[in-house]
Coordinates of C-alpha atoms in Angstrom, one line a residue:
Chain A
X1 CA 0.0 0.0 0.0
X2 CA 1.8 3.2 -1.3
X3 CA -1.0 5.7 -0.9
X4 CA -2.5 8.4 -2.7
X5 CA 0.1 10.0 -5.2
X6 CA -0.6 12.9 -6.6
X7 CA 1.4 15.1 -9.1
X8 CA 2.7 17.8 -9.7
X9 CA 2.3 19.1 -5.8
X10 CA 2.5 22.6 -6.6
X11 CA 1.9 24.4 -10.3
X12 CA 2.0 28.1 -10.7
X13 CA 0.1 29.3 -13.7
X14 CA -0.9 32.2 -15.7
X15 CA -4.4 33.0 -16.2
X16 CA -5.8 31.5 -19.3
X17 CA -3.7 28.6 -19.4
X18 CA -4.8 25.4 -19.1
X19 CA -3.6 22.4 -16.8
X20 CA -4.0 19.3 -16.0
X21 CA -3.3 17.3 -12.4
X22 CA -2.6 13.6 -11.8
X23 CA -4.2 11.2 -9.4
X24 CA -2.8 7.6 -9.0
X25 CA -5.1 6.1 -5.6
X26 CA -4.2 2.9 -3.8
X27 CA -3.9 0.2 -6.4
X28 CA -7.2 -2.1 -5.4
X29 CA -9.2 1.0 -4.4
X30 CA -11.9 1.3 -7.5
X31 CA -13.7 4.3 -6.1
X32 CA -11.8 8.0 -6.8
X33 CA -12.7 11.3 -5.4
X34 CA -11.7 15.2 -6.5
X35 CA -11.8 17.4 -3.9
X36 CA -10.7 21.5 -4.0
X37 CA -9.7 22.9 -0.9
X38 CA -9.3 26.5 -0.1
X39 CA -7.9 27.9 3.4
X40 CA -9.6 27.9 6.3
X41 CA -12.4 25.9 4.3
X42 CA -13.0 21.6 4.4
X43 CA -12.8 19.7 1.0
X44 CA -15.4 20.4 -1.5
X45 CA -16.4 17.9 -3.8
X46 CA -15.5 17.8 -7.3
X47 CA -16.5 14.7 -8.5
X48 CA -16.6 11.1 -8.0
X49 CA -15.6 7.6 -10.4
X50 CA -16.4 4.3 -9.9
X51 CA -13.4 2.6 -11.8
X52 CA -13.8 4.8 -14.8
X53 CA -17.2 5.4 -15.1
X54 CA -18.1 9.1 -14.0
X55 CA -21.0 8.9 -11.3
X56 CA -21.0 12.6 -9.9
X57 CA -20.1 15.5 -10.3
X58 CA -21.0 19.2 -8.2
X59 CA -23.4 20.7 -10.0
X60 CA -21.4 24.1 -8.6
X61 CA -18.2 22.7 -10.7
X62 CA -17.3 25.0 -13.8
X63 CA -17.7 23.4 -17.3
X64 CA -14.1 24.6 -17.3
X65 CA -13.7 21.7 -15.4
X66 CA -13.0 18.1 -16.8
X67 CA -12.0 14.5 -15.1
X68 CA -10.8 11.5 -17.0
X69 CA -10.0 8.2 -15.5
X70 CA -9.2 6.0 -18.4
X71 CA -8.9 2.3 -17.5
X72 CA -10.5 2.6 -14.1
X73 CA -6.6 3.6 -12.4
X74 CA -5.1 6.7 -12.5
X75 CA -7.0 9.8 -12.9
X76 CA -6.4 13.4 -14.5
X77 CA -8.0 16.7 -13.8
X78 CA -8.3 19.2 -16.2
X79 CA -9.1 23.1 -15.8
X80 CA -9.3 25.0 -19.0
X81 CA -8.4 28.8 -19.0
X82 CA -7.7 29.3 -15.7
X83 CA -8.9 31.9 -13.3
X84 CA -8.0 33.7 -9.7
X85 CA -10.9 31.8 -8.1
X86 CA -9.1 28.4 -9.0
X87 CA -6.7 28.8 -7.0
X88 CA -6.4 26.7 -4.0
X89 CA -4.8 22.9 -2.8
X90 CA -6.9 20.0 -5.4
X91 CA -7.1 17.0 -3.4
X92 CA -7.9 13.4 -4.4
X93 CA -8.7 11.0 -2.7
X94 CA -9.7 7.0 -3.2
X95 CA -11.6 4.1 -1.2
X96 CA -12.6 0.7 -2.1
X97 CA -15.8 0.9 -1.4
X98 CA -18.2 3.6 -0.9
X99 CA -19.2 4.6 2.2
X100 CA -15.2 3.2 3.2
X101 CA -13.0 5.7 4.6
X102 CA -11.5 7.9 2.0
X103 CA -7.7 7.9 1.6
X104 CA -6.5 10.9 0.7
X105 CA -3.4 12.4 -1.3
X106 CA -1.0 15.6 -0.4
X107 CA -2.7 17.6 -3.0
X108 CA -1.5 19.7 -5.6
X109 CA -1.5 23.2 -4.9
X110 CA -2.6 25.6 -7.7
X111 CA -1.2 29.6 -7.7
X112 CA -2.9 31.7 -10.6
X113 CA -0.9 34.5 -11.3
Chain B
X1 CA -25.8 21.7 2.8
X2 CA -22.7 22.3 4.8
X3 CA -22.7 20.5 8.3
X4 CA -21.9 22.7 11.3
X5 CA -18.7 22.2 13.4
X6 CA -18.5 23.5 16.7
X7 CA -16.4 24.9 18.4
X8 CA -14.3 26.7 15.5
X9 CA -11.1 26.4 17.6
X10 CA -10.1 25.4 21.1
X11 CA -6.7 25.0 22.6
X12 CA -5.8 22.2 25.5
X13 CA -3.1 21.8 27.7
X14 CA -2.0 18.2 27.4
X15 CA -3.8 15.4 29.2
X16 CA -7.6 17.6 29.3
X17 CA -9.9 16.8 26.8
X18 CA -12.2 17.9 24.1
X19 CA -15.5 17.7 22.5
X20 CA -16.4 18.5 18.7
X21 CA -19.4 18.7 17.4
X22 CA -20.6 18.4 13.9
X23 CA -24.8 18.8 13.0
X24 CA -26.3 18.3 9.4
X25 CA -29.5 20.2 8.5
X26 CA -30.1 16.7 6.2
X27 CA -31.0 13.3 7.1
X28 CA -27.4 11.4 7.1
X29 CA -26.3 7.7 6.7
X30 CA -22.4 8.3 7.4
X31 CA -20.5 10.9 9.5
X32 CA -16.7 10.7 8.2
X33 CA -14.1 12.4 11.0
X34 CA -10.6 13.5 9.6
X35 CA -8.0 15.1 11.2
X36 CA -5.3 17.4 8.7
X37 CA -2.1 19.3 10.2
X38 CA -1.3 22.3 8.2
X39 CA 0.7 21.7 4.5
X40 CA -0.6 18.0 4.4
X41 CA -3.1 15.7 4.0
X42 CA -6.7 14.8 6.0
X43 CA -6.2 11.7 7.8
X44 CA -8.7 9.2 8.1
X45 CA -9.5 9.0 11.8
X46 CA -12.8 7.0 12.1
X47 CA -16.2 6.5 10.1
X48 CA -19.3 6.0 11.6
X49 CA -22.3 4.2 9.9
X50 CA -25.3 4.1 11.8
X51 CA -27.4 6.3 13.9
X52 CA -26.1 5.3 17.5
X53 CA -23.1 3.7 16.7
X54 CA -19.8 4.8 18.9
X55 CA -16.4 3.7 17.8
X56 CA -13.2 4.0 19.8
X57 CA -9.4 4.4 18.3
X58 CA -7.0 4.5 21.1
X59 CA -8.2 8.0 23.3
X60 CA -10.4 9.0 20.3
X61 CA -14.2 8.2 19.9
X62 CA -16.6 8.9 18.4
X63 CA -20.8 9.1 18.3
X64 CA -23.3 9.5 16.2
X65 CA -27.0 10.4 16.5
X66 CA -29.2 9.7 13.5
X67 CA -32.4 10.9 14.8
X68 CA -31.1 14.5 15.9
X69 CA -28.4 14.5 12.8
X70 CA -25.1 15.0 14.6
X71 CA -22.2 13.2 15.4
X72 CA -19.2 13.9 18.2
X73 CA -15.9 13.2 18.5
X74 CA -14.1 13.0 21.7
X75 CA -10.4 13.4 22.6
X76 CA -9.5 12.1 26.1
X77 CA -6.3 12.4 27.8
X78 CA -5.0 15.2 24.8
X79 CA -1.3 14.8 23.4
X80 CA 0.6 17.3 21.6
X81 CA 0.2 15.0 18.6
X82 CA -3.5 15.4 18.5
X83 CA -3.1 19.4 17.2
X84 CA -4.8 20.4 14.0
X85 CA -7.7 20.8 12.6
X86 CA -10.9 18.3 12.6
X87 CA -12.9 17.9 9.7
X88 CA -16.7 16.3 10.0
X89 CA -17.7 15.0 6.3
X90 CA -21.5 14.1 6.0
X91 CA -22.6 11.3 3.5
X92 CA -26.2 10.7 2.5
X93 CA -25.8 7.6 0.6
X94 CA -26.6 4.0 0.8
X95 CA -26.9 1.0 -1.2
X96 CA -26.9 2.8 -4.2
X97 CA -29.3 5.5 -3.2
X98 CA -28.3 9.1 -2.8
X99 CA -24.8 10.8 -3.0
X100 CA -21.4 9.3 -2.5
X101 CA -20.1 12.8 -1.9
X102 CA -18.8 13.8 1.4
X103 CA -19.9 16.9 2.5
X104 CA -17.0 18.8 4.8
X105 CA -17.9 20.7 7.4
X106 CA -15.0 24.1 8.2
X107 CA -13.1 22.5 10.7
X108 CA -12.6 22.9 14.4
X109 CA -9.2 24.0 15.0
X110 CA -7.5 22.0 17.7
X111 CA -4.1 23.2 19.5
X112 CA -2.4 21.1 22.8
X113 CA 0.0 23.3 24.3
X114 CA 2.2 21.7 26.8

């Protein structure tokens, strides 16, 4: 068991561009979570897969917004022309079943300039 | 809907305990507790599935009333190691119906001073 990886753990980023995070969960977990977290605030939900079928997603999440996870494994998340308010730590987090406590990574923390 | 922690920050001298509190305006099937030190990740702590239940880790439980739609957790005997911040997250679903998401509360800010 090697954990939640999660890369890169910090990009810095102009507005407008585009970029794209990585998720790899706990190899037998087939349940993966995206979480944004902003400070002095808990997760918020992003969206949730069941090995790579797309269950959920916060109906508050930007269409700028966009989660893959091709083959049920790792996953990416994508945020196309970015602005101020996406700043903040994206967290992801896996389980192996739902309702299973959530594993989560370190994050990658996103600085729009 | 957001659930409610309470307090929003208390500080302990090592070895007095601690109550947090976490109440959802919505009916809940799961109360999640995590615990998160500043720069890195939550940490699982305990989940708890059905209205009533109590689970214990070490000096850490935890309860959780269904019908009133809150759950506690409950530090006994604080160490320095139990600073940071406490994180309720609220799930609705089971077998299959309702939401899989967890809905996090703001935290309750926990510092043991010596």
């Amino acid at each position: 068991d090697t954990g939640v990886s999660q890369n890169p753990r910090h990009k810095i980023t102009k507005r407008g561009q585009n970029v794209t995070f990585r998720c790899d969960p706990i190899s037998e977990h087939n349940r993966l979570y995206w979480y944004r977290q902003t400070l002095g605030q808990g997760p918020e939900f992003l969206t949730y897969f069941q090995n790579e079928a797309q269950l959920e997603k916060s109906r508050l999440l930007s269409d700028r917004f966009s989660a893959e996870r091709p083959k049920g494994s790792f996953s990416t998340l994508e945020i196309q022309r970015t602005e101020q308010g996406d700043s903040a730590m994206y967290l992801c987090a896996s389980s192996l079943l739902p309702n299973q406590p959530q594993h989560f990574g370190d994050g990658t923390r996103l600085s729009i300039l | 809907q957001q659930p409610v922690q309470s307090p929003q920050a208390v500080i302990l001298r090592e070895g007095e305990d601690a109550v947090i509190n976490c109440s959802s305006s919505k009916a809940l099937y799961s109360v999640h507790w995590y615990r998160q030190k500043h720069g890195e990740a939550p940490i699982f702590l305990m989940i708890l599935l059905k209205g009533g239940e109590q689970k214990g880790h070490d000096k850490i439980s935890a309860s959780f009333n269904e019908k009133k739609q809150q759950s506690s957790l409950y530090l006994t005997a604080s160490q320095l190691s139990y600073s940071g911040t406490y994180f309720c997250g609220t799930g609705t679903a089971y077998s299959g119906a309702g939401s899989y998401q967890l809905t996090f509360g703001k935290g309750t800010k926990l510092s043991v001073i010596p």
